[in-house]
Coordinates of C-alpha atoms in Angstrom, one line a residue:
Chain A
X155 CA 63.3 102.1 29.5
X156 CA 63.2 102.2 33.3
X157 CA 62.8 105.7 34.7
X158 CA 64.9 106.5 37.8
X159 CA 63.4 110.0 38.3
X160 CA 60.1 111.4 37.2
X161 CA 58.8 114.9 37.6
X162 CA 55.0 115.4 37.2
X163 CA 53.8 119.0 36.8
X164 CA 56.1 120.3 39.4
X165 CA 55.3 124.0 40.3
X166 CA 56.9 126.4 42.7
X167 CA 56.4 130.1 43.2
X168 CA 58.1 132.7 45.4
X169 CA 55.5 135.3 45.9
X170 CA 54.5 136.3 42.3
X171 CA 57.6 134.8 40.8
X172 CA 57.1 131.3 39.3
X173 CA 60.5 129.6 39.4
X174 CA 59.1 126.2 38.3
X175 CA 56.0 126.1 36.2
X176 CA 54.4 122.7 35.6
X177 CA 57.7 120.9 34.7
X178 CA 57.3 117.2 33.8
X179 CA 60.0 114.9 32.5
X180 CA 61.4 111.5 33.1
X181 CA 65.0 110.4 33.3
X182 CA 66.2 107.0 32.3
X183 CA 68.3 104.9 34.7
X184 CA 71.9 105.0 33.7
X185 CA 71.5 108.0 31.3
X186 CA 73.5 111.2 31.2
X187 CA 71.6 114.3 30.4
X188 CA 71.8 118.1 30.7
X189 CA 69.6 121.0 31.7
X190 CA 70.3 124.3 30.0
X191 CA 68.7 127.7 30.0
X192 CA 69.4 131.4 30.5
X193 CA 70.2 132.7 34.0
X194 CA 67.1 132.8 36.1
X195 CA 65.4 130.0 34.2
X196 CA 64.9 128.0 37.4
X197 CA 67.6 125.4 36.8
X198 CA 69.1 125.4 40.3
X199 CA 65.6 125.8 41.9
X200 CA 64.6 122.6 40.1
X201 CA 67.7 120.8 41.7
X202 CA 66.6 122.2 45.0
X203 CA 63.2 120.8 44.6
X204 CA 64.5 117.4 43.6
X205 CA 66.8 117.3 46.6
X206 CA 64.2 118.4 49.2
X207 CA 65.8 121.7 49.8
X208 CA 62.7 123.5 48.4
X209 CA 59.2 122.0 48.6
X210 CA 57.2 122.3 45.4
X211 CA 53.8 124.0 45.7
X212 CA 52.2 121.3 43.6
X213 CA 53.2 118.3 41.5
X214 CA 55.0 115.1 42.3
X215 CA 58.6 113.9 42.2
X216 CA 59.1 110.1 42.0
X217 CA 62.6 108.7 42.6
X218 CA 63.3 105.0 42.2
X219 CA 59.6 104.2 42.2
X220 CA 58.7 106.1 45.4
X221 CA 57.4 109.6 45.9
X222 CA 60.0 111.9 47.4
X223 CA 58.1 115.2 47.0
X224 CA 57.8 116.0 50.7
X225 CA 60.8 114.1 52.1
X226 CA 63.7 115.9 53.8
X227 CA 67.1 116.3 52.1
X228 CA 68.5 113.7 54.5
X229 CA 65.9 111.1 53.5
X230 CA 66.3 111.8 49.8
X231 CA 70.0 111.5 50.0
X232 CA 69.6 108.2 51.9
X233 CA 67.6 106.9 48.9
X234 CA 70.6 107.4 46.6
X235 CA 70.4 111.0 45.4
X236 CA 73.8 112.9 45.3
X237 CA 74.5 116.5 44.5
X238 CA 77.4 118.8 43.8
X239 CA 76.9 122.5 44.0
X240 CA 77.1 125.6 41.8
X241 CA 78.8 127.5 44.6
X242 CA 81.4 124.9 45.5
X243 CA 80.5 123.3 48.8
X244 CA 83.0 121.3 50.9
X245 CA 84.7 121.4 54.3
X246 CA 87.5 123.9 53.9
X247 CA 89.5 123.2 57.1
X248 CA 89.5 119.4 56.8
X249 CA 91.9 117.5 54.7
X250 CA 91.0 116.5 51.2
X251 CA 90.8 112.9 52.3
X252 CA 88.6 113.7 55.3
X253 CA 86.2 115.6 53.1
X254 CA 85.5 112.5 51.1
X255 CA 85.9 110.1 54.1
X256 CA 83.2 111.8 56.1
X257 CA 80.8 111.1 53.2
X258 CA 81.9 107.5 53.1
X259 CA 81.5 107.1 56.9
X260 CA 78.1 108.7 56.6
X261 CA 77.1 106.2 53.8
X262 CA 78.2 103.3 56.1
X263 CA 76.2 104.8 59.0
X264 CA 79.4 105.2 61.1
X265 CA 79.3 108.9 62.0
X266 CA 78.0 108.1 65.5
X267 CA 81.2 106.2 66.4
X268 CA 83.0 108.3 69.0
X269 CA 86.0 106.3 70.2
X270 CA 88.1 104.9 67.4
X271 CA 90.1 107.4 65.3
X272 CA 88.8 108.0 61.7
X273 CA 91.9 106.4 60.3
X274 CA 91.0 103.1 61.9
X275 CA 87.9 102.8 59.7
X276 CA 89.8 101.2 56.9
X277 CA 86.8 100.4 54.6
X278 CA 85.6 104.0 54.6
X279 CA 89.2 105.2 54.2
X280 CA 90.0 102.9 51.3
X281 CA 86.8 103.9 49.6
X282 CA 87.6 107.6 50.0
X283 CA 91.1 107.1 48.6
X284 CA 89.8 105.3 45.6
X285 CA 87.4 108.1 44.9
X286 CA 90.2 110.6 45.2
X287 CA 92.2 108.5 42.7
X288 CA 89.4 108.5 40.2
X289 CA 89.3 112.3 40.5
X290 CA 93.1 112.7 40.4
X291 CA 93.1 114.4 43.8
X292 CA 94.9 111.6 45.7
X293 CA 98.2 113.5 45.6
X294 CA 96.5 116.3 47.7
X295 CA 94.9 113.8 50.2
X296 CA 96.6 115.3 53.3
X297 CA 96.3 118.9 52.4
X298 CA 93.5 121.1 53.9
X299 CA 90.8 121.5 51.3
X300 CA 91.0 125.3 51.2
X301 CA 94.5 125.1 49.7
X302 CA 93.2 123.5 46.5
X303 CA 92.8 125.4 43.3
X304 CA 89.2 126.3 42.4
X305 CA 88.9 123.6 39.7
X306 CA 90.1 121.0 42.1
X307 CA 87.7 122.2 44.8
X308 CA 84.9 121.7 42.2
X309 CA 86.1 118.1 41.8
X310 CA 86.3 117.6 45.5
X311 CA 82.6 118.7 45.8
X312 CA 81.8 115.9 43.3
X313 CA 84.0 113.5 45.3
X314 CA 82.0 114.2 48.5
X315 CA 78.8 113.5 46.5
X316 CA 80.3 110.2 45.3
X317 CA 81.2 109.2 48.8
X318 CA 77.6 108.6 49.6
X319 CA 77.4 106.2 46.7
X320 CA 74.5 107.8 44.9
X321 CA 72.5 106.1 42.3
X322 CA 71.8 109.4 40.7
X323 CA 74.1 112.4 40.8
X324 CA 73.1 116.0 40.1
X325 CA 75.9 118.4 39.1
X326 CA 75.2 122.1 39.1
X327 CA 77.5 123.8 36.6
X328 CA 80.5 121.5 37.0
X329 CA 82.8 123.5 34.7
X330 CA 81.8 127.0 36.0
X331 CA 84.8 129.3 36.5
X332 CA 87.2 126.9 34.8
X333 CA 89.7 127.6 32.0
X334 CA 89.0 126.0 28.6
X335 CA 91.7 123.4 29.3
X336 CA 90.2 122.5 32.7
X337 CA 86.8 122.3 31.1
X338 CA 87.9 119.7 28.6
X339 CA 89.6 117.7 31.3
X340 CA 86.5 118.0 33.5
X341 CA 84.2 117.0 30.6
X342 CA 86.2 113.8 30.1
X343 CA 86.3 113.2 33.8
X344 CA 82.5 113.5 34.2
X345 CA 82.0 111.0 31.4
X346 CA 84.5 108.6 33.0
X347 CA 82.9 108.9 36.4
X348 CA 79.5 108.3 34.9
X349 CA 80.6 104.9 33.6
X350 CA 82.9 104.0 36.5
X351 CA 80.3 104.6 39.2
X352 CA 77.3 103.4 37.2
X353 CA 75.5 106.7 37.7
X354 CA 72.5 108.3 36.3
X355 CA 73.8 111.8 35.7
X356 CA 71.9 115.0 35.4
X357 CA 73.9 118.3 35.0
X358 CA 73.2 122.0 34.6
X359 CA 75.8 123.6 32.4
X360 CA 76.3 126.8 30.4
X361 CA 79.3 125.5 28.4
X362 CA 77.7 124.2 25.2
X363 CA 80.8 122.1 24.2
X364 CA 80.3 120.2 27.4
X365 CA 76.5 119.9 27.0
X366 CA 76.5 118.8 23.4
X367 CA 79.7 116.8 23.9
X368 CA 78.5 114.4 26.6
X369 CA 74.7 114.7 27.1
X370 CA 72.4 112.0 25.6
X371 CA 69.4 114.2 26.2
X372 CA 69.2 117.9 26.6
X373 CA 66.3 119.8 28.4
X374 CA 65.8 123.5 28.0
X375 CA 64.3 125.6 30.8
X376 CA 63.0 129.1 30.3
X377 CA 61.2 131.2 32.9
X378 CA 60.5 128.0 34.9
X379 CA 58.9 126.1 32.0
X380 CA 60.3 123.2 30.1
X381 CA 60.8 124.7 26.6
X382 CA 62.2 121.7 24.8
X383 CA 63.5 118.2 25.4
X384 CA 65.5 116.1 22.9
X385 CA 68.7 114.7 21.7
X386 CA 71.5 117.3 21.2
X387 CA 70.8 117.2 17.5
X388 CA 67.1 118.0 18.0
X389 CA 67.8 120.8 20.4
X390 CA 70.4 122.4 18.2
X391 CA 67.9 122.5 15.4
X392 CA 64.9 123.6 17.4
X393 CA 64.1 127.1 16.2
X394 CA 62.3 128.0 19.5
X395 CA 65.4 127.1 21.5
X396 CA 67.7 129.0 19.1
X397 CA 65.8 132.2 19.4
X398 CA 65.2 131.8 23.2
X399 CA 68.6 130.9 24.4
X400 CA 71.3 129.6 22.1
X401 CA 71.3 132.5 19.7
X402 CA 72.7 132.4 16.2
X403 CA 76.3 132.8 17.0
X404 CA 76.7 129.5 18.8
X405 CA 76.5 127.7 15.4
Chain I
X199 CA 100.4 101.2 65.0
X200 CA 103.2 103.7 65.3
X201 CA 102.1 106.7 63.3
X202 CA 103.5 110.1 64.0
X203 CA 100.1 110.9 65.4
X204 CA 100.4 108.1 68.0
X205 CA 103.9 109.2 68.9
X206 CA 102.7 112.8 69.4
X207 CA 99.8 111.6 71.5
X208 CA 102.2 109.5 73.7
X209 CA 104.5 112.5 74.1
X210 CA 101.6 114.7 75.1
X211 CA 100.3 112.3 77.8
X212 CA 103.8 111.8 79.2
X213 CA 104.3 115.5 79.5
X214 CA 100.8 115.9 81.1
X215 CA 101.4 113.3 83.7
X216 CA 105.0 114.5 84.3
X217 CA 103.9 118.0 85.1
X218 CA 100.7 117.2 87.0
X219 CA 102.0 114.0 88.6
X220 CA 105.2 115.5 89.9
X221 CA 103.8 118.9 90.9
X222 CA 102.6 117.9 94.4
X223 CA 105.8 115.9 95.0
X224 CA 108.2 118.7 94.1
X225 CA 106.2 121.4 95.8
X226 CA 104.8 120.9 99.3
X227 CA 102.7 124.0 99.5
X228 CA 99.0 123.3 100.2
X229 CA 98.2 126.5 98.4
X230 CA 99.9 125.5 95.2
X231 CA 98.2 122.1 95.4
X232 CA 94.9 123.9 95.5
X233 CA 95.9 126.0 92.4
X234 CA 96.9 122.8 90.5
X235 CA 93.5 121.2 91.4
X236 CA 91.7 124.3 90.1
X237 CA 93.8 124.2 86.9
X238 CA 92.9 120.6 86.3
X239 CA 89.2 121.1 86.9
X240 CA 88.8 124.3 84.9
X241 CA 91.1 122.9 82.2
X242 CA 88.7 120.0 81.7
X243 CA 85.7 122.3 81.8
X244 CA 87.2 124.5 79.1
X245 CA 88.2 121.6 76.9
X246 CA 84.6 120.2 77.2
X247 CA 83.2 123.6 76.4
X248 CA 85.3 123.8 73.3
X249 CA 83.7 120.7 72.0
X250 CA 80.7 123.0 71.5
X251 CA 82.4 126.2 70.5
X252 CA 85.7 125.4 68.7
X253 CA 84.7 122.0 67.3
X254 CA 81.0 122.3 66.4
X255 CA 80.7 126.1 66.2
X256 CA 78.0 126.4 68.9
X257 CA 78.8 129.3 71.3
X258 CA 77.0 128.4 74.5
X259 CA 77.0 131.2 77.1
X260 CA 75.3 128.9 79.6
X261 CA 77.6 126.1 80.5
X262 CA 77.6 127.4 84.0
X263 CA 74.2 125.8 84.4
X264 CA 75.7 122.3 84.2
X265 CA 78.7 123.3 86.3
X266 CA 76.2 124.5 88.9
X267 CA 74.1 121.4 88.6
X268 CA 77.1 119.2 89.3
X269 CA 78.2 121.3 92.3
X270 CA 74.8 121.5 93.9
X271 CA 74.1 117.8 93.4
X272 CA 77.1 117.1 95.5
X273 CA 76.5 119.9 97.9
X274 CA 72.9 119.1 98.6
X275 CA 73.3 115.4 98.9
X276 CA 76.3 115.6 101.2
X277 CA 74.5 118.2 103.4
X278 CA 71.4 116.1 103.5
X279 CA 72.7 112.6 103.9
X280 CA 76.3 112.9 105.0
X281 CA 79.7 112.6 103.4
X282 CA 79.3 109.0 102.5
X283 CA 77.1 110.3 99.7
X284 CA 80.0 112.2 98.1
X285 CA 80.8 109.7 95.4
X286 CA 77.3 108.6 94.7
X287 CA 76.3 112.3 94.5
X288 CA 78.8 112.8 91.6
X289 CA 77.0 110.1 89.7
X290 CA 73.6 111.7 90.5
X291 CA 75.0 115.1 89.4
X292 CA 76.1 113.6 86.1
X293 CA 72.8 111.9 85.5
X294 CA 70.8 115.1 86.3
X295 CA 73.1 117.0 84.0
X296 CA 72.4 114.5 81.2
X297 CA 68.7 114.7 81.8
X298 CA 68.6 118.5 81.9
X299 CA 70.9 118.9 78.9
X300 CA 68.7 116.5 76.8
X301 CA 65.5 118.4 77.7
X302 CA 67.0 121.9 77.3
X303 CA 69.1 120.8 74.4
X304 CA 66.0 119.8 72.4
X305 CA 64.9 123.4 72.9
X306 CA 68.0 125.5 72.4
X307 CA 69.4 123.7 69.4
X308 CA 66.4 124.7 67.4
X309 CA 68.1 128.0 66.9
X310 CA 71.6 128.7 65.8
X311 CA 74.2 131.5 66.0
X312 CA 73.6 134.3 68.3
X313 CA 70.0 133.1 69.2
X314 CA 71.5 129.9 70.5
X315 CA 74.0 131.9 72.6
X316 CA 71.3 134.2 74.1
X317 CA 69.0 131.3 74.8
X318 CA 71.7 129.3 76.7
X319 CA 72.6 132.5 78.6
X320 CA 68.9 133.0 79.6
X321 CA 68.6 129.4 80.9
X322 CA 71.8 129.8 82.8
X323 CA 70.6 133.0 84.5
X324 CA 67.3 131.4 85.2
X325 CA 69.1 128.6 87.1
X326 CA 71.1 131.2 89.0
X327 CA 68.0 133.1 90.1
X328 CA 66.3 130.0 91.2
X329 CA 69.3 128.9 93.3
X330 CA 69.6 132.4 94.8
X331 CA 65.9 132.7 95.7
X332 CA 65.1 129.2 96.9
X333 CA 66.8 129.8 100.2
X334 CA 65.5 127.0 102.4
X335 CA 66.6 124.4 99.8
X336 CA 69.8 125.7 98.2
X337 CA 71.0 128.0 101.0
X338 CA 70.5 131.0 98.7
X339 CA 73.3 133.5 98.8
X340 CA 75.2 131.6 101.5
X341 CA 75.7 128.6 99.4
X342 CA 76.7 125.4 101.2
X343 CA 79.8 125.0 103.3
X344 CA 81.9 122.2 104.7
X345 CA 81.4 119.7 101.9
X346 CA 84.2 117.4 103.0
X347 CA 84.8 114.3 100.9
X348 CA 84.8 111.1 103.0
X349 CA 87.7 109.0 104.2
X350 CA 91.0 109.3 102.4
X351 CA 89.5 111.7 99.9
X352 CA 89.3 114.3 102.7
X353 CA 93.1 114.6 102.4
X354 CA 93.9 117.4 99.9
X355 CA 96.7 115.4 98.3
X356 CA 94.6 112.3 97.8
X357 CA 91.8 114.4 96.4
X358 CA 94.3 115.9 94.0
X359 CA 95.2 112.5 92.7
X360 CA 91.6 111.6 92.5
X361 CA 90.9 114.7 90.4
X362 CA 93.9 114.1 88.2
X363 CA 92.7 110.6 87.4
X364 CA 89.2 111.7 86.5
X365 CA 90.4 114.7 84.5
X366 CA 92.9 112.6 82.6
X367 CA 90.2 110.0 81.8
X368 CA 87.8 112.8 80.7
X369 CA 90.3 114.5 78.5
X370 CA 91.3 111.2 77.0
X371 CA 87.7 110.5 76.1
X372 CA 87.2 113.9 74.6
X373 CA 90.4 113.6 72.6
X374 CA 89.2 110.3 71.3
X375 CA 85.9 111.9 70.4
X376 CA 87.6 114.7 68.4
X377 CA 89.5 112.3 66.3
X378 CA 86.6 109.9 65.7
X379 CA 84.0 109.9 62.9
X380 CA 81.6 111.8 65.2
X381 CA 84.3 114.4 65.9
X382 CA 84.9 114.8 62.1
X383 CA 81.1 115.1 61.6
X384 CA 80.9 117.8 64.2
X385 CA 83.8 119.8 62.6
X386 CA 82.0 119.5 59.3
X387 CA 78.8 120.9 60.8
X388 CA 80.8 124.0 62.0
X389 CA 82.2 124.5 58.5
X390 CA 79.2 123.7 56.3
X391 CA 76.1 122.5 58.0
X392 CA 74.1 122.5 54.7
X393 CA 76.5 120.1 53.1
X394 CA 76.2 117.7 56.1
X395 CA 72.5 117.4 55.4
X396 CA 73.5 116.4 51.9
X397 CA 75.6 113.6 53.4
X398 CA 72.3 112.2 54.8
X399 CA 73.0 113.3 58.4
X400 CA 70.8 115.2 60.9
X401 CA 72.6 118.4 61.9
X402 CA 70.4 119.1 64.9
X403 CA 70.7 115.6 66.2
X404 CA 74.5 115.8 66.2
X405 CA 74.4 119.2 67.8
X406 CA 72.3 117.7 70.6
X407 CA 74.8 114.9 71.0
X408 CA 77.7 117.2 71.5
X409 CA 75.6 119.5 73.8
X410 CA 74.9 116.6 76.1
X411 CA 78.6 115.4 76.1
X412 CA 79.9 118.9 76.8
X413 CA 77.3 119.5 79.6
X414 CA 78.2 116.1 81.1
X415 CA 81.8 117.1 81.6
X416 CA 80.8 120.6 82.8
X417 CA 78.8 118.9 85.5
X418 CA 81.8 116.7 86.4
X419 CA 83.9 119.8 86.8
X420 CA 81.3 121.3 89.1
X421 CA 81.1 118.0 91.2
X422 CA 84.9 118.0 91.5
X423 CA 85.0 121.7 92.4
X424 CA 82.6 121.1 95.3
X425 CA 85.0 118.7 96.9
X426 CA 88.1 120.7 96.1
X427 CA 86.8 124.0 97.6
X428 CA 84.6 122.3 100.3
X429 CA 82.0 124.8 99.6
X430 CA 79.7 125.9 96.8
X431 CA 77.8 129.2 96.1
X432 CA 75.1 130.3 93.6
X433 CA 77.7 132.3 91.5
X434 CA 78.7 128.9 90.1
X435 CA 75.5 129.3 88.0
X436 CA 76.2 133.0 87.2
X437 CA 77.0 134.1 83.7
X438 CA 80.5 135.1 84.6
X439 CA 81.3 131.4 85.1
X440 CA 80.1 130.7 81.5
X441 CA 82.1 133.8 80.4
X442 CA 85.2 132.7 82.1
X443 CA 85.2 129.4 80.4
X444 CA 84.8 131.1 77.0
X445 CA 87.7 133.4 77.9
X446 CA 89.9 130.4 78.7
X447 CA 89.1 128.7 75.5
X448 CA 89.7 131.9 73.4
X449 CA 93.0 132.7 75.1
X450 CA 94.3 129.2 74.8
X451 CA 93.1 128.8 71.2
X452 CA 89.7 127.3 70.2
X453 CA 91.2 125.7 67.1
X454 CA 93.4 123.4 69.1
X455 CA 92.2 120.5 71.3
X456 CA 94.5 121.4 74.2
X457 CA 94.3 125.2 73.8
X458 CA 91.5 125.7 76.3
X459 CA 93.3 123.8 78.9
X460 CA 96.4 126.0 78.5
X461 CA 94.1 129.0 78.6
X462 CA 92.6 127.8 81.9
X463 CA 96.0 127.4 83.4
X464 CA 97.1 130.9 82.2
X465 CA 94.0 132.6 83.5
X466 CA 94.1 130.9 86.9
X467 CA 97.8 131.7 87.4
X468 CA 97.3 135.3 86.4
X469 CA 94.3 135.7 88.7
X470 CA 96.4 134.3 91.5
X471 CA 99.6 136.2 90.8
X472 CA 98.2 139.5 89.8
X473 CA 95.3 139.2 92.3
X474 CA 97.8 139.0 95.1
X475 CA 99.3 142.3 94.1
X476 CA 96.4 144.5 93.0
X477 CA 92.7 144.4 93.3
X478 CA 92.5 145.5 89.6
X479 CA 93.5 142.0 88.3
X480 CA 90.4 141.9 86.1
X481 CA 91.9 144.9 84.2
X482 CA 95.0 142.9 83.5
X483 CA 92.9 140.0 82.2
X484 CA 91.0 142.4 80.1
X485 CA 94.2 143.8 78.6
X486 CA 95.5 140.4 77.9
X487 CA 92.2 139.4 76.3
X488 CA 92.3 142.4 74.0
X489 CA 95.8 141.8 73.0
X490 CA 95.1 138.2 72.2
X491 CA 92.0 138.8 70.2
X492 CA 93.5 141.7 68.2
X493 CA 97.1 140.4 67.7
X494 CA 96.9 136.6 68.2
X495 CA 93.4 135.5 67.2
X496 CA 94.4 131.9 67.1
X497 CA 95.1 131.8 70.8
X498 CA 98.3 130.8 72.6
X499 CA 98.5 127.2 71.4
X500 CA 97.3 128.1 67.9
X501 CA 99.9 130.9 67.4
X502 CA 102.7 128.8 68.7
X503 CA 101.7 126.1 66.2
X504 CA 101.5 128.4 63.2
X505 CA 104.8 130.0 64.2
X506 CA 106.4 126.6 64.2
X507 CA 104.8 125.8 60.8
X508 CA 106.2 129.1 59.4
X509 CA 109.7 128.3 60.8
X510 CA 109.7 124.8 59.4
X511 CA 108.5 125.9 56.0
X512 CA 111.0 128.8 56.1
X513 CA 113.9 126.3 56.6
X514 CA 112.6 124.1 53.9
X515 CA 112.5 127.0 51.5
X516 CA 116.1 128.0 52.2
X517 CA 117.6 124.5 51.9

């Protein structure tokens, strides 16, 4: 199958601490997969390296056939990489609609326009409204974003990422801090968005029901190394993974 | 398109022209005319400054530099080549301000937060020192006197209308900017610059844009002030000028587009009213400033707005 993202021996250290240690894997276009691992395993650092927020010390990252290892975040985003954050990241004082609309305007390269009101940019506005509808946030469109409940703010973060029309979307703990009911809804929503927006989806998650419920491939990180990679079934039965991370009680 | 937004904007402009258009007709005093001219010029300066501070989150302590550049472009050209140069010298002043703000901007936007503030302050003070010391060119401490606009503009009343027209156009342009995609992007930069990078936008580039825009209008304020006061002095470059415009923005409310304009009007009126009665007027300004910051941090316009929101939602809850 055609790989959208390939990591080739990516390594990164902070002083003596190796946060990423020779990680290599490939992600198929259109797939949905997860990265799991204990706290401090280097999951978020890996996302930071893929999105140009951190530069790897060595190794290569190939996205859509071109090397992006040393590109800036802006350039990587322009090539179709989207990201939602572990610590929810959005624009608190702007309306929910404007949070997504600014992403749509950015995608259409309209953020330099300085005379017409944002509401007159109907294509970007329609696109933002349709993203909010997909997320079920359209009823809050005119409210300032800080008024949203935590779970809805996490969705808004994803909505902003969708606004730039990414080919690939990275989600960093999409269900963190949610109630079990919200988790279930979010899990179904992620699966729906994956299909609806034709995404390649890669997510970090601690909630094993979400991971084993929707991921086609699961990768396990431990102390910066890729410990295992396989289908949910293979990972569940991998003795190394069970002792290192999952523990007996999960099953 | 008749949205509530459009109606509100129409109401706002009607009120603006009603007050400032009728003022010189209802009141014959030359002195009050001068006050109104000052309010218009400082009001625009403060609104333009707030593009940096309230909108984008860049606290420049050096906008006096561009105010001075505008004033001295007019003063030097009129002194050197005569009063027919008054209007062209405004254009020269604006061009010089754009050139300087692009060059300096490329330097100062490399740092953020308090480092940006200190760097802008340093450049402002540098310009002040140069103006003060370069006596045979700038007139040093004496400044430049008798800058009389040519022809009809020499009449204070006509000059007032001229100022009103330019200020109204400038504020209209800035209001458009705030509601545009660029304005939205700038507000997003204030709230979450990292996320803006993840939208595929250059944060620094947009900061430079707003720095140049704000400096352009600061220079226009300086140009207009040279003609309004008929004289200029090196203190227009001094840090207190930058400080005053910050004060106006904070008192009026940096979260509201028109807040800084109201703040400018309030400060100018207090300076005039209290200044006529006691030489300790700056003490009064200080007390007002402390009260505002401690009790009404949103500024005049911001507090009135949130009071109205509270009243409206209170009524809604009762019914």
